[in-house]
GROMACS .gro file of C-alpha atoms in nm:
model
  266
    1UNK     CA    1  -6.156  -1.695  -7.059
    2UNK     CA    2  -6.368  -1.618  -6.721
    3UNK     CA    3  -6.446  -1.265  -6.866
    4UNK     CA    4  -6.418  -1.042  -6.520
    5UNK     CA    5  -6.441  -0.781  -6.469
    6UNK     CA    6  -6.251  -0.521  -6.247
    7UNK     CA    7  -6.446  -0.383  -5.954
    8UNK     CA    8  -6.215  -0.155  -5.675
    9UNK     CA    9  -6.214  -0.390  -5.429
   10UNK     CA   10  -6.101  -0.682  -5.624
   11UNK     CA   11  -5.836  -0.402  -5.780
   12UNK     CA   12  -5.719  -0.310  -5.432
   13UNK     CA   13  -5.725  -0.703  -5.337
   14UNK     CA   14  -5.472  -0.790  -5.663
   15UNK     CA   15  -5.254  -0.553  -5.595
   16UNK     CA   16  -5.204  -0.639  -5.223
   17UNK     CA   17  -5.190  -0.990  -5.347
   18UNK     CA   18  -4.939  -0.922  -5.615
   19UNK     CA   19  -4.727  -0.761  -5.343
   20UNK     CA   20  -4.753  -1.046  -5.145
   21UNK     CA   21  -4.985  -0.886  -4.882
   22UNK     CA   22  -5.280  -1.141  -4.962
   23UNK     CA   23  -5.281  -1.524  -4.994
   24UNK     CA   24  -5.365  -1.544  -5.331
   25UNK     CA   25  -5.588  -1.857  -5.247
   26UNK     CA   26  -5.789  -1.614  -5.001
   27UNK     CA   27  -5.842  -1.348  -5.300
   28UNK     CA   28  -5.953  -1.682  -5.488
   29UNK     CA   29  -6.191  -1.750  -5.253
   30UNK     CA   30  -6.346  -1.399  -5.250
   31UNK     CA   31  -6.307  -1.278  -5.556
   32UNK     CA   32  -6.430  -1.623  -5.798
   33UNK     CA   33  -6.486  -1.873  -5.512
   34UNK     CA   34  -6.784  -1.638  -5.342
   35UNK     CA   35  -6.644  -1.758  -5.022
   36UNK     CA   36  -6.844  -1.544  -4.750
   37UNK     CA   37  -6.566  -1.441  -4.512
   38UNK     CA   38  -6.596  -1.342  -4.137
   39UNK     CA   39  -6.712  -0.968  -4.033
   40UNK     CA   40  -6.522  -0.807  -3.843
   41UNK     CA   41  -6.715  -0.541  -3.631
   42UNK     CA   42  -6.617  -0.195  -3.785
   43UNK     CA   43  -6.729  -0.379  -4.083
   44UNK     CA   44  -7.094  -0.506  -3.865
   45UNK     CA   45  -7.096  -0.157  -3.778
   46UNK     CA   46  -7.062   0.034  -4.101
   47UNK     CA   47  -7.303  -0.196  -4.269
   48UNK     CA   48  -7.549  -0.171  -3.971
   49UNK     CA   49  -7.523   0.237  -4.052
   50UNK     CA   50  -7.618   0.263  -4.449
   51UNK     CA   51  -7.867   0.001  -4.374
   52UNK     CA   52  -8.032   0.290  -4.144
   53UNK     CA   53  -7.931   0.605  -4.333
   54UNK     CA   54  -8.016   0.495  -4.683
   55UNK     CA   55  -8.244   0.159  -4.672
   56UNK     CA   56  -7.949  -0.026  -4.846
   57UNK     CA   57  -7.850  -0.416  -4.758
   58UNK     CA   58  -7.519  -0.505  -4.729
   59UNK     CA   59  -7.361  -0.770  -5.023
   60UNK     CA   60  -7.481  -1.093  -4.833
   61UNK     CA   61  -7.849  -0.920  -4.868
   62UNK     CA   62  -7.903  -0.995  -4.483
   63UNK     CA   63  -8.076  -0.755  -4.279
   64UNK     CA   64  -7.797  -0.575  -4.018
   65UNK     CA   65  -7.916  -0.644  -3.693
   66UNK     CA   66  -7.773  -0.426  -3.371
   67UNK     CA   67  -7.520  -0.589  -3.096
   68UNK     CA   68  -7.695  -0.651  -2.761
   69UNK     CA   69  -7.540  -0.640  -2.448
   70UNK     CA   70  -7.635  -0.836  -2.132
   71UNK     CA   71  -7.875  -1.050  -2.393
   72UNK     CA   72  -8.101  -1.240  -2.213
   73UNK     CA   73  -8.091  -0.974  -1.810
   74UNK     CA   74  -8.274  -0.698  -1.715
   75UNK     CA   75  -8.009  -0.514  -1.839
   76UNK     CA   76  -8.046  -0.605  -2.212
   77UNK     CA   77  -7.937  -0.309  -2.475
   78UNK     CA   78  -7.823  -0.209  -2.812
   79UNK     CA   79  -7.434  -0.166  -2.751
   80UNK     CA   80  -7.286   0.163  -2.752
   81UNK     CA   81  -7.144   0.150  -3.067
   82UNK     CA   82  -7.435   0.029  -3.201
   83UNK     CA   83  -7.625   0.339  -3.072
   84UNK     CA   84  -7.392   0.542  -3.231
   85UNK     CA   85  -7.448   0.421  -3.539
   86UNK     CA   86  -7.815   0.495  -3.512
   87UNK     CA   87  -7.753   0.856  -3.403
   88UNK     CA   88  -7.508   0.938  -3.714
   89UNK     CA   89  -7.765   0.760  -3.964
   90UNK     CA   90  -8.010   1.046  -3.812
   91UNK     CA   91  -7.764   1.306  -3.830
   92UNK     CA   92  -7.706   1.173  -4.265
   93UNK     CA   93  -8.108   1.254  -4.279
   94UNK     CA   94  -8.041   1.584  -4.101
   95UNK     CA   95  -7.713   1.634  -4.389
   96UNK     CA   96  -7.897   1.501  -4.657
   97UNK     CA   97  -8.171   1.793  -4.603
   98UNK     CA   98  -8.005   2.052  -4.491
   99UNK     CA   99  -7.747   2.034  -4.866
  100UNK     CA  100  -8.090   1.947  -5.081
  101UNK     CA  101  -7.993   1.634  -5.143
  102UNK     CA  102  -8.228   1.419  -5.344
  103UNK     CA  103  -8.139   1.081  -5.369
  104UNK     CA  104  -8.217   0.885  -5.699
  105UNK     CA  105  -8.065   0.527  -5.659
  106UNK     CA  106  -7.905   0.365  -5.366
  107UNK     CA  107  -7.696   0.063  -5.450
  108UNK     CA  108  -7.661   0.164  -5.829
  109UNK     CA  109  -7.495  -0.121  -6.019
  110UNK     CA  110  -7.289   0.005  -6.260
  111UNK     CA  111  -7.068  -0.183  -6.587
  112UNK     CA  112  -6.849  -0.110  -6.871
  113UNK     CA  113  -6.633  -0.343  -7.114
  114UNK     CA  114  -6.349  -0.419  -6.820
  115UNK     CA  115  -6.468  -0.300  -6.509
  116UNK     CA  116  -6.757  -0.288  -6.231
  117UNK     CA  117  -6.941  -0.091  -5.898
  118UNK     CA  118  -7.172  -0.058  -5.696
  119UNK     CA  119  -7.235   0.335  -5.571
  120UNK     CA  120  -7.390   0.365  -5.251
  121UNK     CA  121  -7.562   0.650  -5.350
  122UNK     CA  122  -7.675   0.832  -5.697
  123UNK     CA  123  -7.818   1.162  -5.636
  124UNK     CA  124  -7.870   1.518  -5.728
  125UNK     CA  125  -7.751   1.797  -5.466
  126UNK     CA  126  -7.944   2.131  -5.537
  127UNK     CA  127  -8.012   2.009  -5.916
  128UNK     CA  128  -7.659   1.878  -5.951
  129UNK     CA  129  -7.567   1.496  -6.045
  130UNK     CA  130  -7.332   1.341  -5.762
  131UNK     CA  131  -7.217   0.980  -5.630
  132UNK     CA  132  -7.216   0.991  -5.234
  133UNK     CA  133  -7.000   0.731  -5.097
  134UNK     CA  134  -7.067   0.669  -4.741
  135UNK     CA  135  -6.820   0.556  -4.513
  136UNK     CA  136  -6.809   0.480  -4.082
  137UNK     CA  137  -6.481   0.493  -4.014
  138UNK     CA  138  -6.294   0.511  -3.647
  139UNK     CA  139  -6.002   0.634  -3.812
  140UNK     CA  140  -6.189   1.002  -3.936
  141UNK     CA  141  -5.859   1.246  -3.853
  142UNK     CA  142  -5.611   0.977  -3.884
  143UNK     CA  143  -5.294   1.115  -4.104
  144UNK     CA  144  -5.079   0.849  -4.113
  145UNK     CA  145  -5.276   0.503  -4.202
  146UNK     CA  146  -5.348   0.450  -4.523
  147UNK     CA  147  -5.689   0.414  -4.470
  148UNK     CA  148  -5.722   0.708  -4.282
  149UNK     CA  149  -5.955   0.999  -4.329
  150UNK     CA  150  -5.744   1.300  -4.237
  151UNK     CA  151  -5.810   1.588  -4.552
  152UNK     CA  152  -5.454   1.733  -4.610
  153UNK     CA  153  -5.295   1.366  -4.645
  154UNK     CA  154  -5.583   1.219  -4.826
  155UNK     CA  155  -5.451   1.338  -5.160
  156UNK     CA  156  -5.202   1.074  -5.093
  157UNK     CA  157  -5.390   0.760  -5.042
  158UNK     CA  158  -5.467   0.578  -5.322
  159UNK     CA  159  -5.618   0.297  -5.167
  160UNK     CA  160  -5.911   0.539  -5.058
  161UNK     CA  161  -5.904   0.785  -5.405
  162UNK     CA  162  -5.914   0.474  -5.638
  163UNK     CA  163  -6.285   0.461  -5.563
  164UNK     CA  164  -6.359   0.770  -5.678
  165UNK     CA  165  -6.190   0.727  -5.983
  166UNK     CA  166  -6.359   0.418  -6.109
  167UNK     CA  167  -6.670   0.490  -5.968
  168UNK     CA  168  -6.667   0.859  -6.189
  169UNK     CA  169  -6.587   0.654  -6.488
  170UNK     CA  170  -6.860   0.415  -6.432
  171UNK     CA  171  -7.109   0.679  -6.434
  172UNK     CA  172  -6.950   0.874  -6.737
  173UNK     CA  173  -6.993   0.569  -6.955
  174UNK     CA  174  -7.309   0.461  -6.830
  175UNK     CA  175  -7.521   0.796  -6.863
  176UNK     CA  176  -7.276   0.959  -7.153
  177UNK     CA  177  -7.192   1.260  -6.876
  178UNK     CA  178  -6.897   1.414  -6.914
  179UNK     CA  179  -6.614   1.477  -6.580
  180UNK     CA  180  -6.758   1.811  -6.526
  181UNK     CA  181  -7.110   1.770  -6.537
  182UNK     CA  182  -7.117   1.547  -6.168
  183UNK     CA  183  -6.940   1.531  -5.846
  184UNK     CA  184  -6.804   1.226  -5.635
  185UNK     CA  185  -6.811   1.298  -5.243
  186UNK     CA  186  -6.724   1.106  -4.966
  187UNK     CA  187  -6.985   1.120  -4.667
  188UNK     CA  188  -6.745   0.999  -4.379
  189UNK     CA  189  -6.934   0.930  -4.033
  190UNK     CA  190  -6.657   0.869  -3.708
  191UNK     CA  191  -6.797   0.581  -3.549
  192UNK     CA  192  -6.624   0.691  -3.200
  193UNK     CA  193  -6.798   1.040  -3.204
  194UNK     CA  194  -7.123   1.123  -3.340
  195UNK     CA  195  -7.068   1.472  -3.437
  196UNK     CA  196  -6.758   1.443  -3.625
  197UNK     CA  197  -6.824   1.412  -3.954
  198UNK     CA  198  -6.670   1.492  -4.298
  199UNK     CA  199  -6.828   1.589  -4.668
  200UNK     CA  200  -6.523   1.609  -4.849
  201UNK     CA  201  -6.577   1.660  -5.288
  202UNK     CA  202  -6.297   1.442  -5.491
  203UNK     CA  203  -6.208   1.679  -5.749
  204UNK     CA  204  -5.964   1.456  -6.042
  205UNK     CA  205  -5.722   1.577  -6.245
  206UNK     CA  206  -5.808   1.418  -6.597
  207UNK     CA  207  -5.458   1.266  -6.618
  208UNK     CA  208  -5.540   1.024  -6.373
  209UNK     CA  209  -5.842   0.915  -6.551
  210UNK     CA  210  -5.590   0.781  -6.863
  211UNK     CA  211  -5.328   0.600  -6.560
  212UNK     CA  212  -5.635   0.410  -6.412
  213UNK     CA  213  -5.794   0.280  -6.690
  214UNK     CA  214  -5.457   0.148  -6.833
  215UNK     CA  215  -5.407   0.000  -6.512
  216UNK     CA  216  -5.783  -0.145  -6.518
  217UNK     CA  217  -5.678  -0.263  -6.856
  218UNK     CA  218  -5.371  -0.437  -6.775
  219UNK     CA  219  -5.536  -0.637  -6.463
  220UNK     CA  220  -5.802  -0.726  -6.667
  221UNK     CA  221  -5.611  -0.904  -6.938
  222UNK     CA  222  -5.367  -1.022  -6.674
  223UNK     CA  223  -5.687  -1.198  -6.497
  224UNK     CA  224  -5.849  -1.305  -6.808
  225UNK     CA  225  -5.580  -1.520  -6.920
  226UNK     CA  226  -5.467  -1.670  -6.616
  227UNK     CA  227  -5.604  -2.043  -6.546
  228UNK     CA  228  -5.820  -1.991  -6.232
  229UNK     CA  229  -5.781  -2.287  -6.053
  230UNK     CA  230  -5.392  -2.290  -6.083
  231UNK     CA  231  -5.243  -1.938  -6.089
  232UNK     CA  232  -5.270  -1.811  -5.795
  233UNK     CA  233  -4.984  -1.845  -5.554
  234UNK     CA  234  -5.041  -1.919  -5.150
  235UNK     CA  235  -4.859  -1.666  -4.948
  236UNK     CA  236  -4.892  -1.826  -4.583
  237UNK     CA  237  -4.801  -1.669  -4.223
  238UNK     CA  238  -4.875  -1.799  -3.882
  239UNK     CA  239  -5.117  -1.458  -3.842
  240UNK     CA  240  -5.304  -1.486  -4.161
  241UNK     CA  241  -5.370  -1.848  -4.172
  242UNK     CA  242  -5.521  -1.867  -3.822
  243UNK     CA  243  -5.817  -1.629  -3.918
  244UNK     CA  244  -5.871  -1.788  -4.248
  245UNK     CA  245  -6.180  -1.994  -4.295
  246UNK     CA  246  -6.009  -2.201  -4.544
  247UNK     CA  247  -5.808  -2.311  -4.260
  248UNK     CA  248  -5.939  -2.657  -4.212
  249UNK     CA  249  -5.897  -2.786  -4.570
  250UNK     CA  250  -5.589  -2.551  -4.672
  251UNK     CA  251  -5.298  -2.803  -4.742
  252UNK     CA  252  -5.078  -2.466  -4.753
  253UNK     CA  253  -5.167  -2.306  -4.448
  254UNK     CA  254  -4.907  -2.222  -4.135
  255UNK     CA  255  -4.907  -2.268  -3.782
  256UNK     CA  256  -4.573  -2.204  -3.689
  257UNK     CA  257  -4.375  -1.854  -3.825
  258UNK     CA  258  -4.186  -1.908  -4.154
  259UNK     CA  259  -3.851  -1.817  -4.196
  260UNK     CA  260  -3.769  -1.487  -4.389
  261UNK     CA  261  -3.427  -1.385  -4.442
  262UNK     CA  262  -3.295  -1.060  -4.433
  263UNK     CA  263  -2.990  -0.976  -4.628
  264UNK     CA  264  -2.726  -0.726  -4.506
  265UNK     CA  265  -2.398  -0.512  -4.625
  266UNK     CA  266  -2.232  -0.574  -4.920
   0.00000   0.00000   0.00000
């Protein structure tokens, strides 16, 4: 019995994992294994931002340092993006005044019986409690992925919403508050365009609190009784293995596309 506990990425990992969208030996890796995985830029870039708007590290607990371009000429400078990001965690101080926002807590750990998070931001905006998550995002009025920010198809994306959910519940059994008494807003920053930004309130209807935690629930057992080092099932492609740093010592791993049959008529 490992005892762990459900945070929303490792909920939003299993379930691309149980749909065969993750190597399960990958999610083993970063969800028991604390394998530290590659950044990807957006990701260097996003962390580089809260790190200058709210004082916060990233996970690792290393110090986001700016891109330089031309290192080492006359012409040495922060990259562009890079700037950006400074400009935007400026603007979040101009934001965070301008809506009386007094911030309590930045990287608030938070746990119940089954599940886990960490809020970016605990605050009070003019006297009332609220979680601010922060998010850089080049996809800000994107509609159609899944991960994209656009506010009359958000309603839709659960991969985003989930978040708020867990993250409300978190704070409702921690400090005894009930759903009505706090707010959860997303702060999201476009990391192509300074000025384009987004404060958008999650407002839950109190069915969905019920589905989630049975779904938390279920997971968590699920989890809990599986044998760690065993269970979890390799899913291998030709794309996924050749970014993977368990690449070298992965006796499942792919360099050539797999066969996948397709099955037509009747």
């Amino acid at each position: 019995m490992v005892n762990k506990k459900i945070s929303q990425s490792f909920l939003k990992g299993y379930n691309d994992y149980k749909g065969k969208k993750l190597c399960g030996l990958k999610f083993k890796a970063q969800h028991f294994d604390n394998v530290e995985f590659p950044t990807t830029e957006p990701m260097d870039l996003g962390n580089y931002f809260e790190y200058l708007a709210t004082g916060c590290l990233p996970r690792n607990g290393k110090k986001p340092e700016p891109k330089i371009s031309y290192a080492g000429t006359k012409r040495e400078t922060v990259s562009t993006p890079f700037k950006r990001a400074m400009q935007s965690a400026e603007l979040f101080k101009t934001i965070k005044e301008a809506y009386n926002i007094n911030i309590k807590k930045v990287g608030l750990k938070l746990e119940s019986k089954n599940k886990n998070g960490i809020l970016d931001i605990w605050a009070e905006m003019d006297g009332r409690p609220c979680i601010i998550d922060l998010k850089y995002s080049g996809l800000i009025d994107d509609k159609w992925s899944e991960t994209g920010w656009d506010v009359e198809s958000l309603h839709y994306k659960e991969k985003l919403l989930v978040q708020a959910i867990q993250y409300k519940m978190l704070v409702k059994e921690n400090f005894d508050l009930d759903y009505s008494d706090f707010d959860f807003l997303f702060m999201v920053f476009s990391s192509k365009e300074v000025h384009n930004v987004k404060f958008i309130r999650i407002n839950i209807d109190e069915d969905a609190y019920l589905v989630h935690e049975n779904h938390i629930s279920s997971i968590y057992k699920q989890i809990n009784a599986m044998n760690i080092e065993k269970d979890f099932i390799p899913y291998p492609s030709i794309k996924s293995c050749s970014k993977c740093p368990l690449y070298d010592t992965c006796e499942y791993k792919s360099d050539i596309p797999l066969i996948e049959d397709v099955y037509y008529g009747g």
